[in-house]
XYZ file of C-alpha atoms in Angstrom:
570
model
C 72.820 -62.146 19.849
C 76.222 -63.676 20.601
C 78.129 -62.146 23.480
C 81.405 -62.439 21.568
C 80.146 -59.885 19.026
C 78.047 -57.739 21.372
C 79.094 -54.442 22.974
C 78.708 -55.120 26.703
C 81.404 -53.046 28.461
C 81.206 -54.432 32.015
C 83.446 -52.993 34.735
C 84.718 -54.566 37.938
C 84.713 -51.374 40.040
C 82.079 -48.783 40.842
C 82.449 -45.362 39.202
C 84.141 -42.983 41.624
C 81.348 -40.382 41.611
C 78.423 -42.810 42.020
C 76.350 -43.011 45.208
C 73.017 -44.515 44.126
C 72.986 -48.282 43.555
C 71.342 -47.827 40.152
C 74.078 -45.409 39.075
C 76.834 -47.822 40.099
C 75.239 -50.885 38.562
C 74.014 -49.385 35.293
C 77.552 -48.124 34.636
C 79.311 -51.296 35.814
C 76.941 -53.581 33.904
C 77.496 -51.596 30.708
C 74.026 -50.070 30.287
C 74.995 -46.386 30.320
C 77.974 -44.115 29.827
C 78.192 -40.485 30.902
C 78.930 -37.918 28.207
C 78.868 -34.930 30.583
C 77.095 -34.000 33.806
C 73.412 -34.898 33.480
C 73.726 -36.423 29.991
C 74.007 -40.181 29.458
C 74.406 -42.418 26.435
C 72.485 -45.689 26.474
C 74.462 -48.672 25.187
C 72.677 -51.439 23.269
C 71.835 -53.188 26.548
C 70.449 -49.995 28.060
C 68.468 -49.156 24.960
C 66.947 -52.648 24.842
C 65.677 -52.282 28.403
C 64.450 -48.759 27.743
C 62.493 -50.011 24.725
C 60.898 -52.668 26.944
C 59.783 -49.913 29.349
C 58.513 -47.844 26.414
C 56.640 -50.819 24.972
C 54.783 -51.485 28.217
C 53.803 -47.834 28.543
C 52.674 -47.664 24.902
C 50.502 -50.770 25.284
C 48.750 -49.341 28.324
C 48.276 -45.910 26.745
C 46.804 -47.469 23.617
C 44.570 -49.568 25.865
C 42.819 -46.409 27.141
C 42.350 -45.059 23.619
C 45.295 -42.667 23.487
C 46.767 -41.561 20.146
C 50.500 -41.143 19.671
C 52.116 -37.918 18.443
C 55.682 -36.775 17.877
C 56.256 -33.093 18.643
C 59.348 -30.877 18.273
C 61.881 -30.524 21.089
C 62.568 -26.863 20.252
C 59.830 -24.276 20.758
C 59.503 -20.574 19.955
C 59.523 -18.092 22.826
C 56.100 -16.757 21.841
C 54.192 -19.910 22.689
C 55.680 -19.999 26.209
C 54.916 -16.297 26.641
C 51.269 -16.961 25.858
C 51.036 -19.355 28.813
C 53.044 -17.034 31.076
C 55.741 -19.635 31.681
C 58.486 -17.819 29.772
C 58.778 -15.606 32.858
C 57.558 -17.931 35.605
C 59.894 -20.840 34.820
C 63.359 -20.206 36.172
C 66.871 -21.177 35.145
C 65.963 -24.838 34.726
C 64.637 -24.034 31.236
C 67.242 -24.097 28.461
C 66.962 -20.915 26.397
C 68.829 -20.217 23.164
C 68.767 -18.043 20.037
C 68.767 -19.140 16.410
C 70.824 -17.455 13.670
C 68.144 -14.795 13.283
C 68.412 -14.028 17.016
C 64.937 -15.380 17.668
C 64.465 -16.716 21.209
C 63.894 -20.459 21.491
C 63.560 -22.970 24.314
C 64.310 -26.671 24.565
C 61.069 -28.213 25.740
C 61.019 -29.307 29.368
C 57.362 -30.259 28.946
C 54.743 -29.918 26.191
C 51.502 -28.529 27.649
C 51.730 -25.429 25.473
C 52.427 -27.359 22.275
C 49.666 -29.922 22.701
C 47.192 -27.160 23.631
C 48.304 -25.274 20.513
C 47.365 -28.261 18.352
C 44.146 -28.819 20.302
C 43.003 -25.421 18.991
C 42.090 -27.290 15.788
C 39.307 -29.084 17.648
C 36.016 -27.338 16.935
C 33.089 -29.220 18.463
C 32.266 -31.038 21.659
C 31.596 -34.025 19.396
C 35.369 -34.328 18.897
C 35.875 -34.855 22.616
C 37.212 -36.555 24.629
C 40.706 -36.905 23.193
C 43.861 -38.384 24.734
C 47.146 -37.604 22.955
C 50.616 -38.768 23.946
C 54.217 -38.955 22.822
C 57.664 -40.240 23.755
C 60.023 -37.301 23.468
C 63.319 -35.954 24.773
C 62.976 -33.298 27.478
C 65.573 -30.852 28.736
C 65.895 -29.369 32.219
C 68.962 -27.464 33.322
C 69.350 -29.125 36.697
C 71.681 -27.158 38.943
C 73.099 -30.354 40.472
C 72.555 -33.406 38.268
C 73.326 -36.523 40.303
C 72.540 -40.185 40.972
C 72.991 -41.307 37.384
C 69.655 -41.459 35.572
C 67.659 -40.234 38.566
C 68.489 -36.542 38.152
C 69.596 -35.578 34.663
C 69.366 -32.677 32.246
C 68.241 -34.663 29.196
C 65.751 -37.529 29.386
C 62.909 -39.304 27.618
C 59.375 -38.778 28.830
C 56.044 -40.215 27.966
C 53.771 -37.245 28.323
C 50.076 -37.529 27.596
C 47.296 -34.967 27.612
C 43.551 -35.323 27.905
C 41.051 -32.926 26.350
C 37.493 -32.868 27.654
C 34.415 -30.685 27.526
C 34.002 -30.267 31.279
C 35.320 -31.228 34.694
C 33.318 -34.453 34.742
C 35.061 -35.505 31.543
C 38.435 -34.576 33.023
C 37.666 -36.690 36.088
C 37.001 -39.685 33.847
C 40.201 -39.160 31.823
C 42.196 -38.696 35.027
C 40.827 -41.933 36.455
C 41.649 -43.817 33.246
C 45.235 -42.596 33.455
C 45.404 -43.431 37.159
C 44.470 -47.047 36.491
C 46.751 -47.226 33.434
C 49.656 -46.016 35.568
C 48.944 -48.658 38.200
C 49.097 -51.337 35.505
C 52.273 -49.875 33.987
C 54.207 -49.812 37.241
C 53.036 -53.276 38.215
C 54.286 -54.626 34.867
C 57.593 -52.814 35.400
C 58.015 -54.651 38.698
C 57.607 -51.546 40.858
C 55.511 -51.234 44.017
C 54.222 -47.721 43.433
C 52.325 -45.685 46.013
C 50.007 -42.936 44.750
C 50.389 -39.783 46.833
C 48.838 -36.322 46.955
C 51.286 -33.760 45.634
C 51.795 -30.131 44.766
C 51.131 -29.110 41.159
C 54.015 -26.617 41.262
C 54.887 -24.903 37.999
C 52.401 -27.088 36.090
C 49.358 -25.450 37.630
C 45.985 -27.103 38.140
C 44.123 -28.138 41.258
C 44.742 -31.893 41.586
C 48.079 -33.649 41.414
C 49.028 -37.266 42.133
C 52.590 -38.595 42.227
C 53.492 -42.268 41.952
C 56.365 -43.047 44.297
C 58.680 -45.979 45.003
C 60.368 -46.207 48.377
C 64.143 -45.917 48.029
C 67.069 -44.430 49.929
C 68.261 -43.082 46.569
C 65.159 -40.912 46.297
C 64.984 -37.176 46.871
C 61.264 -36.841 47.598
C 59.872 -37.459 51.065
C 56.376 -38.821 51.570
C 54.173 -39.501 54.558
C 52.570 -42.934 54.345
C 50.164 -44.626 56.720
C 50.465 -48.413 56.680
C 47.138 -48.769 58.503
C 44.754 -46.909 56.179
C 46.897 -46.254 53.079
C 46.992 -42.451 53.346
C 49.951 -41.098 51.384
C 51.087 -37.592 50.507
C 54.235 -35.774 49.533
C 55.579 -33.735 52.449
C 54.901 -30.689 50.265
C 51.212 -31.517 50.704
C 50.933 -33.876 53.703
C 49.018 -33.065 56.855
C 49.128 -34.756 60.243
C 47.519 -34.782 63.666
C 49.654 -33.420 66.502
C 49.292 -34.469 70.131
C 47.540 -31.797 72.209
C 49.743 -29.298 74.038
C 48.809 -27.962 77.485
C 49.758 -24.286 77.827
C 50.233 -22.465 81.117
C 48.258 -19.315 81.960
C 51.042 -17.112 80.622
C 51.519 -13.469 81.520
C 49.269 -10.442 81.344
C 51.627 -9.017 78.706
C 54.817 -10.211 76.960
C 57.970 -9.742 79.035
C 61.368 -8.995 77.505
C 64.392 -10.896 78.818
C 68.048 -11.086 77.745
C 69.246 -13.993 75.592
C 72.906 -13.204 74.857
C 74.472 -15.329 72.135
C 71.173 -17.030 71.263
C 70.860 -17.330 67.503
C 68.856 -20.529 66.992
C 65.851 -22.401 68.359
C 68.219 -24.963 69.857
C 70.300 -22.264 71.572
C 67.227 -20.919 73.344
C 66.062 -24.420 74.289
C 69.409 -25.123 76.013
C 69.687 -21.754 77.776
C 68.825 -21.457 81.470
C 65.425 -19.810 81.609
C 64.828 -20.514 77.924
C 62.072 -22.638 76.407
C 61.830 -25.934 74.522
C 61.236 -25.792 70.784
C 57.519 -26.563 71.056
C 57.071 -23.449 73.220
C 58.897 -21.120 70.825
C 57.611 -19.158 67.838
C 59.890 -19.287 64.809
C 59.718 -16.095 62.717
C 60.742 -16.161 59.041
C 60.793 -13.185 56.697
C 59.810 -13.590 53.044
C 59.711 -11.214 50.116
C 56.384 -11.878 48.395
C 56.309 -9.871 45.170
C 56.786 -6.295 46.460
C 55.684 -6.993 50.055
C 57.465 -8.192 53.191
C 55.662 -11.039 54.917
C 56.307 -12.708 58.268
C 55.746 -16.467 58.452
C 55.366 -18.007 61.903
C 55.792 -21.635 62.929
C 56.275 -23.556 66.123
C 59.968 -23.560 66.969
C 60.433 -27.308 66.494
C 58.639 -27.362 63.146
C 60.088 -26.915 59.662
C 58.488 -24.838 56.939
C 57.294 -26.796 53.898
C 58.094 -23.960 51.500
C 56.032 -25.438 48.682
C 52.955 -25.183 50.895
C 53.605 -21.466 51.193
C 54.067 -21.155 47.427
C 50.876 -23.110 46.744
C 48.699 -21.143 49.151
C 49.941 -17.591 48.611
C 49.107 -16.069 45.241
C 52.257 -14.335 44.032
C 54.579 -14.122 41.052
C 57.648 -14.593 43.232
C 58.326 -15.757 46.778
C 61.799 -15.866 48.311
C 63.416 -15.752 51.757
C 64.571 -12.239 52.629
C 68.312 -11.539 52.739
C 69.987 -10.790 56.133
C 70.445 -7.133 55.185
C 66.786 -6.798 54.236
C 65.756 -8.453 57.492
C 67.908 -6.144 59.614
C 66.471 -3.035 57.954
C 62.895 -4.289 58.281
C 62.963 -5.839 61.755
C 65.790 -4.061 63.546
C 67.448 -7.385 64.361
C 68.995 -10.384 62.689
C 67.535 -13.928 62.470
C 67.562 -15.488 65.915
C 65.918 -12.508 67.604
C 62.919 -11.939 65.342
C 59.279 -11.802 66.360
C 55.863 -10.613 65.160
C 54.507 -9.189 68.432
C 52.998 -5.784 67.712
C 53.991 -5.767 64.045
C 50.661 -4.533 62.706
C 52.548 -2.904 59.832
C 53.395 -6.284 58.281
C 51.331 -9.101 56.804
C 51.696 -12.011 59.231
C 50.914 -15.603 58.285
C 50.877 -18.237 61.029
C 50.885 -22.006 60.867
C 47.763 -23.685 62.263
C 49.824 -25.406 64.971
C 50.164 -21.986 66.674
C 46.451 -21.266 66.791
C 45.308 -20.710 70.391
C 48.800 -21.108 71.888
C 49.717 -19.158 75.055
C 52.798 -18.644 77.220
C 55.094 -18.795 74.180
C 58.559 -17.320 73.596
C 59.606 -15.331 70.528
C 62.219 -12.815 69.448
C 61.956 -9.194 70.634
C 63.318 -7.715 67.382
C 66.392 -6.639 69.311
C 69.550 -8.683 69.002
C 70.133 -10.651 72.199
C 66.588 -10.326 73.563
C 63.380 -12.382 73.489
C 59.832 -12.088 74.794
C 58.173 -14.624 77.094
C 54.509 -15.023 78.001
C 53.292 -14.439 74.449
C 49.642 -15.203 73.708
C 49.540 -15.677 69.949
C 45.994 -14.512 69.309
C 46.268 -11.643 71.798
C 49.727 -10.320 70.953
C 50.400 -11.242 67.319
C 48.433 -9.582 64.471
C 47.948 -12.748 62.399
C 46.300 -11.951 59.068
C 46.092 -15.528 57.754
C 46.174 -19.031 59.256
C 47.592 -21.702 56.926
C 48.916 -25.245 57.089
C 52.612 -24.556 56.463
C 54.632 -27.008 58.497
C 56.441 -30.069 57.229
C 55.086 -33.251 58.806
C 57.445 -35.568 60.701
C 57.843 -39.311 61.137
C 55.571 -40.766 63.828
C 52.945 -38.018 63.742
C 49.277 -38.962 63.477
C 47.683 -39.828 60.147
C 44.989 -37.240 59.284
C 42.679 -40.026 58.108
C 42.930 -42.558 60.938
C 45.218 -40.947 63.588
C 47.621 -43.920 63.533
C 51.327 -42.948 63.478
C 52.606 -42.731 59.917
C 56.120 -42.983 58.519
C 57.998 -40.363 56.537
C 60.516 -41.841 54.124
C 62.486 -41.153 50.949
C 61.060 -42.104 47.589
C 61.713 -41.888 43.868
C 59.007 -40.192 41.818
C 58.239 -42.452 38.829
C 55.089 -40.781 37.485
C 52.985 -37.664 37.949
C 49.445 -36.853 36.828
C 47.766 -33.426 36.927
C 44.324 -31.960 36.451
C 45.279 -28.797 34.580
C 41.823 -27.355 33.960
C 41.700 -24.575 31.357
C 44.975 -22.724 32.046
C 46.678 -23.769 28.812
C 43.621 -24.101 26.612
C 42.619 -20.499 27.364
C 46.162 -19.285 26.706
C 46.361 -21.146 23.375
C 42.818 -20.473 22.221
C 41.769 -24.119 22.389
C 37.989 -24.016 22.651
C 35.021 -25.910 21.223
C 31.330 -25.303 20.764
C 29.228 -27.070 23.360
C 25.777 -28.595 22.806
C 24.190 -25.141 23.054
C 26.557 -23.582 20.530
C 28.534 -21.625 23.113
C 32.319 -21.478 22.872
C 33.965 -23.066 25.924
C 37.648 -23.710 26.694
C 38.768 -27.319 26.587
C 39.484 -28.855 29.994
C 42.913 -30.474 30.086
C 44.905 -33.030 32.075
C 48.626 -33.783 31.880
C 50.292 -37.114 32.663
C 54.039 -37.863 32.679
C 56.402 -40.821 33.099
C 60.180 -40.463 32.825
C 61.578 -43.534 31.087
C 65.215 -43.420 32.180
C 64.143 -42.568 35.731
C 61.923 -45.661 35.755
C 64.811 -47.734 34.423
C 66.915 -46.569 37.372
C 64.034 -47.141 39.806
C 63.708 -50.737 38.582
C 67.386 -51.298 39.354
C 67.070 -49.623 42.760
C 64.257 -52.035 43.591
C 65.832 -55.121 42.000
C 69.497 -55.688 42.817
C 71.770 -57.536 45.209
C 75.465 -57.613 46.072
C 76.296 -59.302 42.759
C 74.472 -56.961 40.399
C 71.100 -56.218 38.825
C 68.144 -58.633 39.062
C 66.000 -57.535 36.112
C 62.323 -58.499 36.068
C 61.601 -60.476 32.895
C 59.501 -57.652 31.421
C 62.357 -55.148 31.348
C 65.478 -57.307 30.999
C 67.582 -56.617 27.890
C 67.672 -60.379 27.356
C 65.512 -62.826 29.268
C 67.934 -65.739 29.065
C 71.690 -66.096 28.735
C 72.946 -69.435 27.463
C 76.406 -69.822 28.986
C 78.677 -72.307 27.227
C 81.400 -73.230 29.682
C 83.808 -74.555 27.034
C 82.949 -73.078 23.627
C 85.918 -74.902 22.019
C 84.418 -78.250 23.029
C 82.449 -79.478 20.019
C 79.664 -81.102 22.044
C 79.246 -78.039 24.294
C 79.321 -75.692 21.322
C 76.669 -77.635 19.407
C 74.409 -78.057 22.447
C 74.630 -74.320 23.139
C 73.838 -73.390 19.538
C 70.869 -75.748 19.395
C 69.350 -74.494 22.645
C 69.971 -70.880 21.621
C 68.162 -71.447 18.293
C 65.188 -73.146 19.953
C 64.727 -70.367 22.508
C 65.012 -67.662 19.854
C 62.475 -69.404 17.605
C 60.107 -69.660 20.592
C 60.160 -65.868 20.836
C 62.458 -65.416 23.814
C 65.060 -62.669 24.014
C 68.194 -64.757 24.349
C 71.933 -64.118 24.252
C 74.568 -66.819 23.775
C 77.703 -66.388 25.883
C 80.189 -67.964 23.497
C 83.220 -66.031 24.748
C 86.536 -67.714 25.346
C 86.555 -66.751 29.023
C 86.826 -68.586 32.322
C 83.459 -69.842 33.659
C 83.770 -67.632 36.751
C 84.070 -64.516 34.594
C 81.001 -65.500 32.594
C 78.940 -66.208 35.712
C 79.933 -62.900 37.340
C 79.104 -60.975 34.191
C 75.711 -62.678 33.900
C 74.907 -61.812 37.521
C 76.157 -58.237 37.132
C 74.108 -57.596 33.981
C 71.166 -59.324 35.647
C 69.645 -61.667 33.049
C 66.589 -63.286 34.689
C 67.659 -66.814 33.696
C 71.058 -68.368 33.077
C 71.435 -71.765 31.394
C 74.861 -73.330 31.864
C 76.061 -75.915 29.364
C 79.236 -77.789 30.284
C 80.896 -81.170 29.655
C 80.007 -82.614 33.058
C 76.346 -81.789 32.704
C 76.161 -83.091 29.159
C 77.660 -86.390 30.331
C 74.593 -86.710 32.562
C 72.282 -85.364 29.840
C 71.401 -82.182 31.748
C 71.954 -78.431 31.759
C 71.832 -76.161 34.809
C 69.093 -73.523 35.012
C 69.575 -70.644 37.492
C 66.934 -68.030 38.310
C 68.682 -64.745 38.989
C 66.296 -63.131 41.455
C 66.660 -65.825 44.130
C 69.527 -68.004 42.896
C 67.283 -71.075 42.595
C 69.101 -73.816 40.665
C 67.780 -76.899 38.927
C 69.060 -79.516 36.539
C 66.982 -79.900 33.393
C 67.189 -82.718 30.877
C 68.743 -81.511 27.628
C 65.833 -82.742 25.535
C 63.317 -80.781 27.663
C 65.442 -77.711 28.386
C 63.939 -75.421 25.757
C 60.342 -76.143 26.766
C 61.130 -75.740 30.484
C 62.871 -72.401 29.983
C 60.177 -71.032 27.677
C 57.491 -71.954 30.190
C 59.408 -70.305 33.052
C 59.901 -67.071 31.122
C 56.341 -66.870 29.810
C 54.990 -67.407 33.335
C 56.760 -64.197 34.390
C 55.891 -62.062 31.394
C 52.958 -59.697 31.696
């Protein structure tokens, strides 16, 4: 490809609405253009890099014996009703009607469709199977942002395993786990595998692959000492012991005028620090009102509540609902003596005495509360969100909590979808048993953005060789100089014939413009051909990731460059 005829619309300034580095650079370097919120067009450069990502994933999926499908994006309502997700999935699913007024959805995932086709399997002898596809997915994100990191339309590799039993699922899951490790290593990403919530997907085991980044929206707890890692939706930690006083014989009410928050009470004379307070939250769980209790200085990990409480819907109660139920507004709520309500308490409150909580009367609290004596707790659960510096549950060393980008997610689904879709086989004894499924996803555009987040500097993108749109740019400083032009053409031809992805910068532009563009786009290697170098019989070779420069004899340039590129390919 010659730059003079290529469409590479580089920009000098960051887009006004961009915050993430990948968003800024992918737009400035001419890889993407926004059509509307959450929808991006890939330019030829962007599509070349995306195809590199896709190729690596395809190679590793084929390596574990997976077979590639291509399924429709649009699905009938009925198939989602059979799994129960027509009602359980919220507004993030695009719904539409065709001309016959039949309800349709744009697929946000394909568990139902693959399970539907798996119903054609008849015997255990057909198992195991691993099926996958690259397909467009649609999710109606309420707040699409950060360029390709949170969008409404994207490409996903989703694969599905079909096994006779849980042991087979374990084997398929492990094969995907190792395949994902290889994929992310080849993409140039340092991925950490973390325990996660299965959420709307269902199943009992879920692993996310995360890359540390300030542009991320997921928080994980990670122990550098032993390697423990978990999403904060799932993470546990060890808290330092707390010494409680003897407390009182019974809770004592005291006035707290103007106190509406944990912090207000902590600052008030005669109040209590956050660790000595009980935070009371009210939730509507299906048709019941439930009180959720935490230590005052702890945050609720709401997904933990969702995962551990069986319900069709869980939501925080509205202020009006709370006032009618409790007799007070948030800030003065408590569970002392509320035997009429289902009370769930976080494990960090177990055994605590001499605590302070709301009196269910605006402007009043209770002190001297003994949780197990005074509060009718019906269930003890791990509900709190872990915090940076708390003890690792595996080795007790302090762990860190930091932001990450999710680049892959694997689930053990079990039989949820196979039962719903009638996907069963005869086992060795002739009995009909539901197929045991797993689901495994990688978002391609999200990984493209993650690569940029992990590989950039002040001058632009620093693509790893495996995912660069072109591995080498041959920059001709003076294309109107006959000797420079011919040397550039010859080197370009040799590199192309050797199998390298190479672009020839033959534009009639100032050298500084060409160098800035090459750095911005992020080609792994730049070869500069100019009159001064040719007088000495050399060209300049620059490695983008660290700026290392070297002069290479013209007659050996092609071999040197090919060797450098091949050493980095994987």
